[in-house]
PDB file of C-alpha atoms in Angstrom:
ATOM      1  CA  MET A  25      32.096  46.686   7.565  1.00  0.00           C
ATOM      2  CA  THR A  26      30.185  44.636  10.142  1.00  0.00           C
ATOM      3  CA  GLU A  27      27.063  42.663   9.250  1.00  0.00           C
ATOM      4  CA  CYS A  28      24.392  41.318  11.516  1.00  0.00           C
ATOM      5  CA  GLY A  29      21.661  38.828  10.642  1.00  0.00           C
ATOM      6  CA  VAL A  30      18.758  37.110  12.277  1.00  0.00           C
ATOM      7  CA  SER A  31      17.294  33.760  11.379  1.00  0.00           C
ATOM      8  CA  ILE A  32      13.925  32.644  12.724  1.00  0.00           C
ATOM      9  CA  ASP A  33      12.819  29.039  12.402  1.00  0.00           C
ATOM     10  CA  ILE A  34       9.193  28.371  13.250  1.00  0.00           C
ATOM     11  CA  PRO A  35       8.726  24.635  13.768  1.00  0.00           C
ATOM     12  CA  ASP A  36       6.195  22.599  11.795  1.00  0.00           C
ATOM     13  CA  ARG A  37       3.191  21.397  13.717  1.00  0.00           C
ATOM     14  CA  THR A  38       0.495  18.850  12.907  1.00  0.00           C
ATOM     15  CA  GLU A  39      -3.113  18.888  14.069  1.00  0.00           C
ATOM     16  CA  GLN A  40      -5.421  15.952  13.407  1.00  0.00           C
ATOM     17  CA  GLN A  41      -8.770  14.558  14.364  1.00  0.00           C
ATOM     18  CA  ASN A  42     -10.394  11.255  13.464  1.00  0.00           C
ATOM     19  CA  ALA A  43     -13.904   9.927  12.918  1.00  0.00           C
ATOM     20  CA  ILE A  44     -15.759  13.243  12.661  1.00  0.00           C
ATOM     21  CA  THR A  45     -19.374  12.956  11.496  1.00  0.00           C
ATOM     22  CA  SER A  46     -20.144  15.888   9.213  1.00  0.00           C
ATOM     23  CA  GLY A  47     -23.925  16.025   9.373  1.00  0.00           C
ATOM     24  CA  THR A  48     -25.850  17.217   6.319  1.00  0.00           C
ATOM     25  CA  SER A  49     -24.834  20.873   6.550  1.00  0.00           C
ATOM     26  CA  THR A  50     -21.427  22.505   6.330  1.00  0.00           C
ATOM     27  CA  TYR A  51     -19.157  21.308   9.148  1.00  0.00           C
ATOM     28  CA  SER A  52     -16.721  23.863  10.557  1.00  0.00           C
ATOM     29  CA  VAL A  53     -13.454  22.472  11.935  1.00  0.00           C
ATOM     30  CA  THR A  54     -11.583  24.658  14.427  1.00  0.00           C
ATOM     31  CA  PHE A  55      -7.960  23.756  15.092  1.00  0.00           C
ATOM     32  CA  PRO A  56      -7.093  23.446  18.807  1.00  0.00           C
ATOM     33  CA  ASN A  57      -4.258  25.951  18.220  1.00  0.00           C
ATOM     34  CA  ALA A  58      -4.042  28.398  15.329  1.00  0.00           C
ATOM     35  CA  PHE A  59      -1.193  28.136  12.823  1.00  0.00           C
ATOM     36  CA  TYR A  60       1.056  31.085  11.897  1.00  0.00           C
ATOM     37  CA  SER A  61       0.355  30.648   8.176  1.00  0.00           C
ATOM     38  CA  LEU A  62      -2.136  28.655   6.126  1.00  0.00           C
ATOM     39  CA  PRO A  63      -1.626  24.940   6.783  1.00  0.00           C
ATOM     40  CA  GLY A  64      -1.917  22.130   4.290  1.00  0.00           C
ATOM     41  CA  VAL A  65      -5.071  20.136   5.007  1.00  0.00           C
ATOM     42  CA  ALA A  66      -5.623  16.519   3.943  1.00  0.00           C
ATOM     43  CA  ILE A  67      -9.013  14.818   4.210  1.00  0.00           C
ATOM     44  CA  THR A  68      -9.788  11.099   4.353  1.00  0.00           C
ATOM     45  CA  ALA A  69     -13.500  10.393   3.913  1.00  0.00           C
ATOM     46  CA  TYR A  70     -15.290   7.176   4.849  1.00  0.00           C
ATOM     47  CA  ASN A  71     -18.651   5.592   4.002  1.00  0.00           C
ATOM     48  CA  MET A  72     -18.634   7.400   0.637  1.00  0.00           C
ATOM     49  CA  GLN A  73     -20.974   6.101  -2.072  1.00  0.00           C
ATOM     50  CA  SER A  74     -20.298   6.124  -5.803  1.00  0.00           C
ATOM     51  CA  GLY A  75     -20.464   9.732  -7.034  1.00  0.00           C
ATOM     52  CA  ASP A  76     -20.140  11.318  -3.584  1.00  0.00           C
ATOM     53  CA  TYR A  77     -17.782  14.261  -3.250  1.00  0.00           C
ATOM     54  CA  PHE A  78     -16.791  16.937  -0.763  1.00  0.00           C
ATOM     55  CA  THR A  79     -15.806  20.574  -0.845  1.00  0.00           C
ATOM     56  CA  ARG A  80     -13.288  22.080   1.544  1.00  0.00           C
ATOM     57  CA  THR A  81     -13.615  25.851   1.809  1.00  0.00           C
ATOM     58  CA  ASN A  82     -12.590  28.799   3.970  1.00  0.00           C
ATOM     59  CA  VAL A  83      -9.220  27.355   4.975  1.00  0.00           C
ATOM     60  CA  THR A  84      -7.661  29.757   7.489  1.00  0.00           C
ATOM     61  CA  THR A  85      -4.978  29.570  10.159  1.00  0.00           C
ATOM     62  CA  GLU A  86      -7.769  28.684  12.611  1.00  0.00           C
ATOM     63  CA  GLY A  87      -9.731  26.010  10.716  1.00  0.00           C
ATOM     64  CA  PHE A  88     -11.762  25.147   7.615  1.00  0.00           C
ATOM     65  CA  ASP A  89     -15.257  24.219   6.421  1.00  0.00           C
ATOM     66  CA  ILE A  90     -16.199  20.948   4.744  1.00  0.00           C
ATOM     67  CA  SER A  91     -19.416  19.773   3.071  1.00  0.00           C
ATOM     68  CA  PHE A  92     -20.300  16.378   1.594  1.00  0.00           C
ATOM     69  CA  PHE A  93     -22.678  15.772  -1.333  1.00  0.00           C
ATOM     70  CA  ASN A  94     -24.056  12.776  -3.192  1.00  0.00           C
ATOM     71  CA  SER A  95     -23.940  12.420  -6.975  1.00  0.00           C
ATOM     72  CA  ALA A  96     -27.155  14.477  -7.287  1.00  0.00           C
ATOM     73  CA  GLY A  97     -25.597  17.371  -5.337  1.00  0.00           C
ATOM     74  CA  THR A  98     -27.732  16.755  -2.241  1.00  0.00           C
ATOM     75  CA  PRO A  99     -25.932  17.308   1.092  1.00  0.00           C
ATOM     76  CA  VAL A 100     -25.178  14.035   2.918  1.00  0.00           C
ATOM     77  CA  SER A 101     -23.587  13.094   6.228  1.00  0.00           C
ATOM     78  CA  ARG A 102     -20.213  11.345   6.036  1.00  0.00           C
ATOM     79  CA  VAL A 103     -17.408  10.430   8.429  1.00  0.00           C
ATOM     80  CA  PHE A 104     -13.961  11.946   7.844  1.00  0.00           C
ATOM     81  CA  ASP A 105     -10.496  12.437   9.318  1.00  0.00           C
ATOM     82  CA  TYR A 106      -8.247  15.430   8.748  1.00  0.00           C
ATOM     83  CA  VAL A 107      -4.568  16.165   9.112  1.00  0.00           C
ATOM     84  CA  ALA A 108      -3.370  19.766   9.010  1.00  0.00           C
ATOM     85  CA  LYS A 109       0.329  20.599   8.839  1.00  0.00           C
ATOM     86  CA  GLY A 110       1.835  24.049   9.018  1.00  0.00           C
ATOM     87  CA  GLN A 111       3.992  26.412  11.008  1.00  0.00           C
ATOM     88  CA  GLY A 112       3.169  26.975  14.628  1.00  0.00           C
ATOM     89  CA  LEU A 113       3.991  26.170  18.193  1.00  0.00           C
TER      90      LEU A 113
END
């Protein structure tokens, strides 16, 4: 009996951008190149005040949305960096 196999290795790729100002509405990040599967996305936020938080939603192979809020739930503008790592060329 003869067997045949195929192995495909898609390399990891990292996309990042620094010092993005979100504005007070939802900010949509679009990756320069789409990933093959959902990437892991890490956020570093700056100029945050006590009680501020952010939500990251709609993560796709092409990007994600992010919104920042103060402790009262009011949208605020903040500066952030992101790093996305996943499979892609």
